[in-house]
PDB file of C-alpha atoms in Angstrom:
ATOM      1  CA  MET U   1      -8.954   2.601 -12.437  1.00  0.00           C
ATOM      2  CA  CYS U   2     -12.749   2.661 -12.377  1.00  0.00           C
ATOM      3  CA  PHE U   3     -13.018   5.738 -10.189  1.00  0.00           C
ATOM      4  CA  ILE U   4     -13.127   9.171 -11.802  1.00  0.00           C
ATOM      5  CA  LEU U   5     -10.549  11.010  -9.695  1.00  0.00           C
ATOM      6  CA  ASN U   6      -9.999  14.751  -9.977  1.00  0.00           C
ATOM      7  CA  PRO U   7      -7.182  16.873  -8.521  1.00  0.00           C
ATOM      8  CA  ILE U   8      -7.884  18.807  -5.360  1.00  0.00           C
ATOM      9  CA  ASP U   9      -7.955  22.593  -5.128  1.00  0.00           C
ATOM     10  CA  THR U  10      -4.652  23.784  -3.668  1.00  0.00           C
ATOM     11  CA  VAL U  11      -3.672  27.199  -2.299  1.00  0.00           C
ATOM     12  CA  GLY U  12      -0.693  28.694  -0.528  1.00  0.00           C
ATOM     13  CA  ASN U  13      -2.878  30.637   1.885  1.00  0.00           C
ATOM     14  CA  ILE U  14      -6.528  31.646   1.962  1.00  0.00           C
ATOM     15  CA  SER U  15      -8.608  34.400   3.546  1.00  0.00           C
ATOM     16  CA  PRO U  16     -11.359  33.493   6.009  1.00  0.00           C
ATOM     17  CA  GLU U  17     -13.958  34.942   3.644  1.00  0.00           C
ATOM     18  CA  ASP U  18     -12.750  32.897   0.680  1.00  0.00           C
ATOM     19  CA  PHE U  19     -12.473  29.745   2.773  1.00  0.00           C
ATOM     20  CA  LYS U  20     -16.012  30.085   4.145  1.00  0.00           C
ATOM     21  CA  LYS U  21     -17.604  30.918   0.796  1.00  0.00           C
ATOM     22  CA  ASN U  22     -15.823  28.409  -1.425  1.00  0.00           C
ATOM     23  CA  TYR U  23     -14.922  25.492   0.875  1.00  0.00           C
ATOM     24  CA  LEU U  24     -16.529  25.496   4.335  1.00  0.00           C
ATOM     25  CA  ASP U  25     -20.120  26.330   3.367  1.00  0.00           C
ATOM     26  CA  PRO U  26     -20.227  24.158   0.206  1.00  0.00           C
ATOM     27  CA  ARG U  27     -18.184  21.458   1.976  1.00  0.00           C
ATOM     28  CA  ARG U  28     -15.420  21.183  -0.608  1.00  0.00           C
ATOM     29  CA  PRO U  29     -11.974  19.717   0.211  1.00  0.00           C
ATOM     30  CA  LEU U  30      -8.884  21.907  -0.037  1.00  0.00           C
ATOM     31  CA  VAL U  31      -5.124  21.668   0.494  1.00  0.00           C
ATOM     32  CA  ILE U  32      -3.511  24.686   2.186  1.00  0.00           C
ATOM     33  CA  LYS U  33       0.255  24.529   1.789  1.00  0.00           C
ATOM     34  CA  GLY U  34       1.106  27.572   3.879  1.00  0.00           C
ATOM     35  CA  LEU U  35      -1.145  27.068   6.897  1.00  0.00           C
ATOM     36  CA  THR U  36       1.692  25.620   8.996  1.00  0.00           C
ATOM     37  CA  LYS U  37       4.490  27.992   7.951  1.00  0.00           C
ATOM     38  CA  SER U  38       4.339  29.779  11.304  1.00  0.00           C
ATOM     39  CA  TRP U  39       4.054  26.558  13.325  1.00  0.00           C
ATOM     40  CA  PRO U  40       7.147  25.533  15.291  1.00  0.00           C
ATOM     41  CA  ALA U  41       6.024  21.936  14.634  1.00  0.00           C
ATOM     42  CA  ARG U  42       6.811  22.239  10.939  1.00  0.00           C
ATOM     43  CA  GLU U  43      10.556  22.153  11.590  1.00  0.00           C
ATOM     44  CA  LYS U  44      10.649  20.919  15.180  1.00  0.00           C
ATOM     45  CA  TRP U  45       8.698  17.663  14.931  1.00  0.00           C
ATOM     46  CA  THR U  46      11.426  15.453  13.552  1.00  0.00           C
ATOM     47  CA  PRO U  47      11.342  11.702  14.248  1.00  0.00           C
ATOM     48  CA  GLU U  48      14.198  12.070  16.729  1.00  0.00           C
ATOM     49  CA  TYR U  49      12.431  14.862  18.598  1.00  0.00           C
ATOM     50  CA  LEU U  50       9.177  12.903  18.872  1.00  0.00           C
ATOM     51  CA  LYS U  51      11.107   9.879  20.122  1.00  0.00           C
ATOM     52  CA  GLN U  52      12.710  12.090  22.747  1.00  0.00           C
ATOM     53  CA  VAL U  53       9.452  13.547  24.104  1.00  0.00           C
ATOM     54  CA  VAL U  54       7.312  10.386  23.932  1.00  0.00           C
ATOM     55  CA  GLY U  55      10.002   7.830  24.747  1.00  0.00           C
ATOM     56  CA  ASN U  56       9.230   4.137  25.149  1.00  0.00           C
ATOM     57  CA  LYS U  57       5.501   4.421  25.841  1.00  0.00           C
ATOM     58  CA  VAL U  58       3.877   1.253  24.492  1.00  0.00           C
ATOM     59  CA  VAL U  59       1.358   2.033  21.744  1.00  0.00           C
ATOM     60  CA  PRO U  60      -1.208  -0.164  19.934  1.00  0.00           C
ATOM     61  CA  LEU U  61      -0.487  -0.834  16.254  1.00  0.00           C
ATOM     62  CA  TYR U  62      -2.826  -1.628  13.378  1.00  0.00           C
ATOM     63  CA  ASP U  63      -2.238  -3.334  10.031  1.00  0.00           C
ATOM     64  CA  ASN U  64      -3.951  -3.684   6.626  1.00  0.00           C
ATOM     65  CA  SER U  65      -5.814  -6.889   7.405  1.00  0.00           C
ATOM     66  CA  LYS U  66      -9.588  -7.066   7.190  1.00  0.00           C
ATOM     67  CA  ALA U  67     -11.333  -6.378  10.480  1.00  0.00           C
ATOM     68  CA  ASP U  68     -12.160  -9.402  12.617  1.00  0.00           C
ATOM     69  CA  PRO U  69     -16.002  -9.562  12.799  1.00  0.00           C
ATOM     70  CA  SER U  70     -15.821 -10.822  16.377  1.00  0.00           C
ATOM     71  CA  LYS U  71     -13.986  -7.717  17.579  1.00  0.00           C
ATOM     72  CA  PRO U  72     -14.937  -4.017  17.821  1.00  0.00           C
ATOM     73  CA  ILE U  73     -13.825  -1.802  14.952  1.00  0.00           C
ATOM     74  CA  ASN U  74     -10.240  -0.527  15.250  1.00  0.00           C
ATOM     75  CA  SER U  75      -8.949  -3.454  17.302  1.00  0.00           C
ATOM     76  CA  SER U  76      -5.130  -3.429  17.318  1.00  0.00           C
ATOM     77  CA  ALA U  77      -2.950  -6.106  15.722  1.00  0.00           C
ATOM     78  CA  THR U  78       0.022  -5.750  18.075  1.00  0.00           C
ATOM     79  CA  GLU U  79       1.859  -3.191  20.213  1.00  0.00           C
ATOM     80  CA  MET U  80       5.360  -1.753  20.509  1.00  0.00           C
ATOM     81  CA  PRO U  81       7.300   0.965  22.359  1.00  0.00           C
ATOM     82  CA  PHE U  82       6.851   4.254  20.520  1.00  0.00           C
ATOM     83  CA  ASP U  83      10.561   4.932  19.986  1.00  0.00           C
ATOM     84  CA  GLU U  84      11.088   1.455  18.519  1.00  0.00           C
ATOM     85  CA  TYR U  85       8.121   1.949  16.214  1.00  0.00           C
ATOM     86  CA  ILE U  86       9.532   5.256  14.884  1.00  0.00           C
ATOM     87  CA  ASP U  87      12.819   3.486  14.121  1.00  0.00           C
ATOM     88  CA  LEU U  88      10.866   0.764  12.323  1.00  0.00           C
ATOM     89  CA  ILE U  89       8.954   3.058   9.952  1.00  0.00           C
ATOM     90  CA  ARG U  90      12.129   4.981   9.147  1.00  0.00           C
ATOM     91  CA  SER U  91      14.118   1.852   8.320  1.00  0.00           C
ATOM     92  CA  LYS U  92      11.848  -0.299   6.137  1.00  0.00           C
ATOM     93  CA  PRO U  93       8.339  -0.674   4.700  1.00  0.00           C
ATOM     94  CA  THR U  94       5.703  -1.961   7.102  1.00  0.00           C
ATOM     95  CA  GLU U  95       1.927  -2.171   7.254  1.00  0.00           C
ATOM     96  CA  LEU U  96       1.928  -1.197  10.922  1.00  0.00           C
ATOM     97  CA  ARG U  97       0.439   2.166  11.825  1.00  0.00           C
ATOM     98  CA  ILE U  98      -0.615   4.117  14.912  1.00  0.00           C
ATOM     99  CA  PHE U  99      -4.250   5.195  14.883  1.00  0.00           C
ATOM    100  CA  PHE U 100      -5.725   8.224  16.671  1.00  0.00           C
ATOM    101  CA  PHE U 101      -2.912   8.692  19.173  1.00  0.00           C
ATOM    102  CA  ASN U 102      -3.386  11.567  21.627  1.00  0.00           C
ATOM    103  CA  ILE U 103       0.322  12.285  21.805  1.00  0.00           C
ATOM    104  CA  PHE U 104      -0.371  15.466  23.765  1.00  0.00           C
ATOM    105  CA  LYS U 105      -1.348  13.544  26.887  1.00  0.00           C
ATOM    106  CA  GLN U 106       2.127  12.049  26.835  1.00  0.00           C
ATOM    107  CA  ALA U 107       3.901  15.242  25.801  1.00  0.00           C
ATOM    108  CA  PRO U 108       1.649  18.293  26.466  1.00  0.00           C
ATOM    109  CA  GLN U 109       4.441  20.681  25.470  1.00  0.00           C
ATOM    110  CA  LEU U 110       3.766  19.739  21.840  1.00  0.00           C
ATOM    111  CA  LEU U 111       0.585  21.817  21.988  1.00  0.00           C
ATOM    112  CA  ASP U 112       2.786  24.912  22.019  1.00  0.00           C
ATOM    113  CA  ASP U 113       4.074  23.949  18.554  1.00  0.00           C
ATOM    114  CA  ILE U 114       0.736  24.134  16.698  1.00  0.00           C
ATOM    115  CA  VAL U 115      -1.855  26.823  16.010  1.00  0.00           C
ATOM    116  CA  LEU U 116      -5.546  26.014  15.656  1.00  0.00           C
ATOM    117  CA  PRO U 117      -6.789  27.794  12.486  1.00  0.00           C
ATOM    118  CA  LYS U 118      -9.547  29.647  14.317  1.00  0.00           C
ATOM    119  CA  ASP U 119      -9.288  32.498  11.836  1.00  0.00           C
ATOM    120  CA  LEU U 120     -10.792  30.150   9.232  1.00  0.00           C
ATOM    121  CA  MET U 121     -13.590  28.637  11.353  1.00  0.00           C
ATOM    122  CA  GLY U 122     -14.794  28.026  14.883  1.00  0.00           C
ATOM    123  CA  GLY U 123     -15.953  24.919  16.676  1.00  0.00           C
ATOM    124  CA  PHE U 124     -12.579  23.254  17.232  1.00  0.00           C
ATOM    125  CA  LEU U 125     -12.497  20.349  19.671  1.00  0.00           C
ATOM    126  CA  GLU U 126      -9.438  21.522  21.548  1.00  0.00           C
ATOM    127  CA  SER U 127      -9.304  18.410  23.717  1.00  0.00           C
ATOM    128  CA  MET U 128      -9.175  16.067  20.721  1.00  0.00           C
ATOM    129  CA  PRO U 129      -6.105  16.728  18.553  1.00  0.00           C
ATOM    130  CA  ALA U 130      -4.746  13.361  17.447  1.00  0.00           C
ATOM    131  CA  MET U 131      -1.800  11.980  15.521  1.00  0.00           C
ATOM    132  CA  PHE U 132      -1.516   9.130  13.045  1.00  0.00           C
ATOM    133  CA  PHE U 133       1.717   7.353  12.108  1.00  0.00           C
ATOM    134  CA  GLY U 134       2.380   4.860   9.346  1.00  0.00           C
ATOM    135  CA  GLY U 135       5.132   2.972   7.583  1.00  0.00           C
ATOM    136  CA  SER U 136       5.328   2.935   3.802  1.00  0.00           C
ATOM    137  CA  ASN U 137       2.770   0.346   2.639  1.00  0.00           C
ATOM    138  CA  SER U 138       0.406   0.986   5.559  1.00  0.00           C
ATOM    139  CA  VAL U 139      -3.154   1.825   4.538  1.00  0.00           C
ATOM    140  CA  THR U 140      -6.119   3.402   6.289  1.00  0.00           C
ATOM    141  CA  PHE U 141      -9.258   1.613   5.070  1.00  0.00           C
ATOM    142  CA  LEU U 142     -11.987   3.558   3.262  1.00  0.00           C
ATOM    143  CA  HIS U 143     -14.311   5.230   5.782  1.00  0.00           C
ATOM    144  CA  TYR U 144     -15.729   8.482   7.067  1.00  0.00           C
ATOM    145  CA  ASP U 145     -15.397   9.697  10.639  1.00  0.00           C
ATOM    146  CA  ILE U 146     -18.275   8.547  12.796  1.00  0.00           C
ATOM    147  CA  ASP U 147     -18.662  11.853  14.693  1.00  0.00           C
ATOM    148  CA  LEU U 148     -18.861  13.867  11.430  1.00  0.00           C
ATOM    149  CA  PRO U 149     -16.315  16.617  12.203  1.00  0.00           C
ATOM    150  CA  HIS U 150     -14.574  18.928   9.788  1.00  0.00           C
ATOM    151  CA  ILE U 151     -10.920  17.864   9.802  1.00  0.00           C
ATOM    152  CA  PHE U 152      -7.696  19.801   9.214  1.00  0.00           C
ATOM    153  CA  HIS U 153      -5.200  17.020   8.493  1.00  0.00           C
ATOM    154  CA  THR U 154      -1.558  18.154   8.413  1.00  0.00           C
ATOM    155  CA  HIS U 155       1.160  15.797   7.218  1.00  0.00           C
ATOM    156  CA  PHE U 156       4.805  15.643   8.357  1.00  0.00           C
ATOM    157  CA  GLY U 157       7.980  13.897   7.304  1.00  0.00           C
ATOM    158  CA  GLY U 158       7.113  12.381   3.951  1.00  0.00           C
ATOM    159  CA  ARG U 159       4.285  11.790   1.513  1.00  0.00           C
ATOM    160  CA  LYS U 160       0.781  10.422   1.898  1.00  0.00           C
ATOM    161  CA  HIS U 161      -1.615   9.343  -0.861  1.00  0.00           C
ATOM    162  CA  VAL U 162      -5.234  10.344  -0.182  1.00  0.00           C
ATOM    163  CA  ILE U 163      -8.449   9.575  -2.081  1.00  0.00           C
ATOM    164  CA  LEU U 164     -11.683  11.320  -1.066  1.00  0.00           C
ATOM    165  CA  PHE U 165     -15.353  10.777  -1.895  1.00  0.00           C
ATOM    166  CA  GLU U 166     -18.459  12.791  -1.076  1.00  0.00           C
ATOM    167  CA  ASN U 167     -20.837  11.035   1.294  1.00  0.00           C
ATOM    168  CA  LYS U 168     -23.512  10.891  -1.428  1.00  0.00           C
ATOM    169  CA  TRP U 169     -21.544   8.003  -2.982  1.00  0.00           C
ATOM    170  CA  LYS U 170     -21.576   5.881   0.170  1.00  0.00           C
ATOM    171  CA  ARG U 171     -23.863   3.119  -1.108  1.00  0.00           C
ATOM    172  CA  ARG U 172     -21.988   2.895  -4.413  1.00  0.00           C
ATOM    173  CA  LEU U 173     -18.834   2.455  -2.296  1.00  0.00           C
ATOM    174  CA  TYR U 174     -20.417  -0.602  -0.642  1.00  0.00           C
ATOM    175  CA  CYS U 175     -20.908   1.087   2.713  1.00  0.00           C
ATOM    176  CA  ILE U 176     -21.482  -1.486   5.445  1.00  0.00           C
ATOM    177  CA  PRO U 177     -24.963  -1.034   7.006  1.00  0.00           C
ATOM    178  CA  ASN U 178     -24.933   0.514  10.501  1.00  0.00           C
ATOM    179  CA  ALA U 179     -21.282   1.463  10.003  1.00  0.00           C
ATOM    180  CA  THR U 180     -19.133   4.248   8.584  1.00  0.00           C
ATOM    181  CA  TYR U 181     -16.714   2.152   6.545  1.00  0.00           C
ATOM    182  CA  ALA U 182     -16.800   0.313   3.227  1.00  0.00           C
ATOM    183  CA  LEU U 183     -16.608  -3.347   2.308  1.00  0.00           C
ATOM    184  CA  GLU U 184     -12.937  -4.218   2.687  1.00  0.00           C
ATOM    185  CA  ASP U 185     -12.885  -6.813  -0.112  1.00  0.00           C
ATOM    186  CA  TYR U 186     -11.795  -4.476  -2.916  1.00  0.00           C
ATOM    187  CA  ASP U 187      -8.544  -2.645  -3.549  1.00  0.00           C
ATOM    188  CA  VAL U 188      -9.247   1.095  -3.679  1.00  0.00           C
ATOM    189  CA  LEU U 189      -6.252   1.642  -5.972  1.00  0.00           C
ATOM    190  CA  ASN U 190      -7.212  -1.142  -8.364  1.00  0.00           C
ATOM    191  CA  PRO U 191     -10.804  -2.304  -7.781  1.00  0.00           C
ATOM    192  CA  ASP U 192     -12.277  -5.254  -9.660  1.00  0.00           C
ATOM    193  CA  VAL U 193     -15.279  -3.646 -11.387  1.00  0.00           C
ATOM    194  CA  LYS U 194     -16.535  -6.984 -12.648  1.00  0.00           C
ATOM    195  CA  LYS U 195     -16.935  -8.141  -9.072  1.00  0.00           C
ATOM    196  CA  PHE U 196     -17.890  -4.699  -7.709  1.00  0.00           C
ATOM    197  CA  PRO U 197     -19.662  -2.945 -10.615  1.00  0.00           C
ATOM    198  CA  ALA U 198     -21.157  -0.149  -8.509  1.00  0.00           C
ATOM    199  CA  LEU U 199     -17.677   1.372  -8.139  1.00  0.00           C
ATOM    200  CA  ASP U 200     -17.433   2.135 -11.845  1.00  0.00           C
ATOM    201  CA  GLY U 201     -17.925   5.857 -12.439  1.00  0.00           C
ATOM    202  CA  VAL U 202     -17.822   6.913  -8.793  1.00  0.00           C
ATOM    203  CA  GLU U 203     -16.319  10.408  -8.661  1.00  0.00           C
ATOM    204  CA  GLY U 204     -13.660  11.359  -6.161  1.00  0.00           C
ATOM    205  CA  ILE U 205     -10.641  13.536  -5.444  1.00  0.00           C
ATOM    206  CA  GLU U 206      -6.999  12.470  -5.288  1.00  0.00           C
ATOM    207  CA  VAL U 207      -4.068  14.203  -3.619  1.00  0.00           C
ATOM    208  CA  PHE U 208      -0.509  13.437  -2.525  1.00  0.00           C
ATOM    209  CA  LEU U 209       0.232  15.316   0.688  1.00  0.00           C
ATOM    210  CA  GLU U 210       3.794  16.474   1.356  1.00  0.00           C
ATOM    211  CA  HIS U 211       5.536  17.729   4.481  1.00  0.00           C
ATOM    212  CA  GLY U 212       3.650  20.683   5.978  1.00  0.00           C
ATOM    213  CA  ASP U 213       0.561  20.372   3.749  1.00  0.00           C
ATOM    214  CA  THR U 214      -2.845  20.695   5.420  1.00  0.00           C
ATOM    215  CA  LEU U 215      -5.853  18.907   3.947  1.00  0.00           C
ATOM    216  CA  PHE U 216      -9.279  20.286   4.818  1.00  0.00           C
ATOM    217  CA  MET U 217     -11.728  17.357   4.817  1.00  0.00           C
ATOM    218  CA  PRO U 218     -15.330  18.528   5.223  1.00  0.00           C
ATOM    219  CA  THR U 219     -17.769  16.699   7.449  1.00  0.00           C
ATOM    220  CA  GLY U 220     -18.850  13.302   6.176  1.00  0.00           C
ATOM    221  CA  TYR U 221     -16.172  12.930   3.516  1.00  0.00           C
ATOM    222  CA  TRP U 222     -14.999   9.380   2.856  1.00  0.00           C
ATOM    223  CA  HIS U 223     -11.235   8.991   2.857  1.00  0.00           C
ATOM    224  CA  TRP U 224      -8.689   6.289   2.033  1.00  0.00           C
ATOM    225  CA  MET U 225      -5.035   6.937   2.859  1.00  0.00           C
ATOM    226  CA  LYS U 226      -1.750   5.227   2.091  1.00  0.00           C
ATOM    227  CA  TYR U 227       1.616   6.224   3.545  1.00  0.00           C
ATOM    228  CA  VAL U 228       4.040   6.515   0.634  1.00  0.00           C
ATOM    229  CA  ASP U 229       6.888   7.107   3.102  1.00  0.00           C
ATOM    230  CA  GLY U 230       7.174   6.336   6.797  1.00  0.00           C
ATOM    231  CA  SER U 231       5.634   9.533   8.168  1.00  0.00           C
ATOM    232  CA  TYR U 232       2.920  11.004  10.395  1.00  0.00           C
ATOM    233  CA  SER U 233      -0.046  13.370  10.474  1.00  0.00           C
ATOM    234  CA  LEU U 234      -1.931  15.601  12.882  1.00  0.00           C
ATOM    235  CA  SER U 235      -5.729  15.902  12.746  1.00  0.00           C
ATOM    236  CA  LEU U 236      -7.553  18.889  14.220  1.00  0.00           C
ATOM    237  CA  ARG U 237     -11.301  18.410  14.437  1.00  0.00           C
ATOM    238  CA  ALA U 238     -14.100  21.005  14.461  1.00  0.00           C
ATOM    239  CA  TRP U 239     -17.882  20.790  14.698  1.00  0.00           C
ATOM    240  CA  ASP U 240     -20.040  21.807  11.786  1.00  0.00           C
ATOM    241  CA  ALA U 241     -22.194  24.798  12.685  1.00  0.00           C
ATOM    242  CA  SER U 242     -25.534  23.144  11.814  1.00  0.00           C
ATOM    243  CA  ILE U 243     -27.705  21.596  14.523  1.00  0.00           C
ATOM    244  CA  THR U 244     -28.771  18.789  12.190  1.00  0.00           C
ATOM    245  CA  ARG U 245     -25.144  17.772  11.662  1.00  0.00           C
ATOM    246  CA  LYS U 246     -24.528  17.665  15.403  1.00  0.00           C
ATOM    247  CA  ALA U 247     -27.655  15.518  15.818  1.00  0.00           C
ATOM    248  CA  ALA U 248     -26.419  13.174  13.079  1.00  0.00           C
ATOM    249  CA  SER U 249     -23.103  12.899  14.914  1.00  0.00           C
ATOM    250  CA  LEU U 250     -24.817  11.847  18.153  1.00  0.00           C
ATOM    251  CA  TYR U 251     -26.943   9.321  16.253  1.00  0.00           C
ATOM    252  CA  ASN U 252     -23.858   7.817  14.614  1.00  0.00           C
ATOM    253  CA  LEU U 253     -22.051   7.484  17.918  1.00  0.00           C
ATOM    254  CA  ALA U 254     -25.046   5.821  19.566  1.00  0.00           C
ATOM    255  CA  VAL U 255     -26.284   3.557  16.772  1.00  0.00           C
ATOM    256  CA  LYS U 256     -23.377   3.041  14.366  1.00  0.00           C
ATOM    257  CA  GLY U 257     -20.946   2.893  17.268  1.00  0.00           C
ATOM    258  CA  GLY U 258     -22.523   1.357  20.344  1.00  0.00           C
ATOM    259  CA  VAL U 259     -25.312  -0.781  18.860  1.00  0.00           C
ATOM    260  CA  ASP U 260     -23.220  -2.034  15.956  1.00  0.00           C
ATOM    261  CA  SER U 261     -20.346  -3.058  18.222  1.00  0.00           C
ATOM    262  CA  ALA U 262     -22.748  -4.919  20.504  1.00  0.00           C
ATOM    263  CA  LEU U 263     -24.273  -6.835  17.593  1.00  0.00           C
ATOM    264  CA  LYS U 264     -20.823  -7.762  16.307  1.00  0.00           C
ATOM    265  CA  MET U 265     -19.814  -9.132  19.669  1.00  0.00           C
ATOM    266  CA  VAL U 266     -23.006 -11.223  19.954  1.00  0.00           C
ATOM    267  CA  PHE U 267     -23.433 -12.545  16.404  1.00  0.00           C
ATOM    268  CA  LYS U 268     -19.823 -12.324  15.139  1.00  0.00           C
ATOM    269  CA  GLY U 269     -19.286 -13.809  11.652  1.00  0.00           C
ATOM    270  CA  LYS U 270     -22.986 -14.299  10.908  1.00  0.00           C
ATOM    271  CA  TYR U 271     -23.672 -10.609  11.448  1.00  0.00           C
ATOM    272  CA  ALA U 272     -20.642  -9.630   9.360  1.00  0.00           C
ATOM    273  CA  LYS U 273     -21.763 -11.827   6.456  1.00  0.00           C
ATOM    274  CA  TYR U 274     -25.313 -10.480   6.643  1.00  0.00           C
ATOM    275  CA  ARG U 275     -24.123  -6.859   6.569  1.00  0.00           C
ATOM    276  CA  GLU U 276     -21.736  -7.481   3.682  1.00  0.00           C
ATOM    277  CA  GLY U 277     -24.566  -9.033   1.691  1.00  0.00           C
ATOM    278  CA  LEU U 278     -26.724  -5.980   2.342  1.00  0.00           C
ATOM    279  CA  ALA U 279     -23.887  -3.664   1.261  1.00  0.00           C
ATOM    280  CA  VAL U 280     -23.665  -5.471  -2.085  1.00  0.00           C
ATOM    281  CA  LYS U 281     -27.460  -5.474  -2.520  1.00  0.00           C
ATOM    282  CA  TRP U 282     -27.736  -1.761  -1.794  1.00  0.00           C
ATOM    283  CA  ALA U 283     -24.816  -0.895  -4.084  1.00  0.00           C
ATOM    284  CA  ASN U 284     -26.345  -2.817  -6.983  1.00  0.00           C
ATOM    285  CA  ARG U 285     -29.712  -1.160  -6.405  1.00  0.00           C
ATOM    286  CA  GLU U 286     -28.101   2.286  -6.350  1.00  0.00           C
ATOM    287  CA  LEU U 287     -26.201   1.537  -9.575  1.00  0.00           C
ATOM    288  CA  ALA U 288     -29.335   0.261 -11.352  1.00  0.00           C
ATOM    289  CA  ALA U 289     -31.181   3.435 -10.383  1.00  0.00           C
ATOM    290  CA  GLY U 290     -28.358   5.636 -11.665  1.00  0.00           C
ATOM    291  CA  LYS U 291     -27.832   7.181  -8.267  1.00  0.00           C
ATOM    292  CA  PRO U 292     -26.611   9.467  -6.894  1.00  0.00           C
ATOM    293  CA  PHE U 293     -28.156  11.963  -9.301  1.00  0.00           C
TER     294      PHE U 293
END
């Protein structure tokens, strides 16, 4: 592998003072294994229980295929009743996954089973908890979240492989211009460095999340995820305290969200090809300059 991947810091529990000093303020990722020990969800949220409370609500599903340049980002590949989908990911490997599902609108009682970690930080977006489901072999493409939140990502029911990169590496990762995701033409687990030389030497962090683990992903962190087992995760999002970060979030939503989607719809494949060419050009320039320093 061309990436230089280091293990993540992992703790059982952490004090608010330690968390703020060593992880929140310097924006360093962390796994907290004991954060959910008091959550009813840790034992209660079995596949059968979630099927019971959500039922046969039809949900959009996504796969590992490269995004269609003529469609907005995160366009679904198909759809299926939720209970049938849970049976699918438990029975066999599949690329199909559920993306950013506000399960609490369907089953608000689930909110009683989690605890926002407000002792560690403030700014939580209480209206925006979301769940993600995936079958073994399903992959979340390399990206960072457009609204730049801090994320507490708790995993349930299996294992998930996660690779993280600081935002300073974005051009070396072949970040698509006017977007928050990378060129989808390389395999993050086994990239071709002859074809994509800027990836060689990029430093990141690797972790395998297990049931009940919570990953703290600081604002702007790039992440790639693969479901090792059919399983699911909960993301809790919180604003960064800085005004400049909030302004950057609004800019991303307006320009990298609205404007980019409009250009894709108008120019389709031509725009996609142009952006991909720029991503390669910028990555090569960054590599030649030895950046980031």
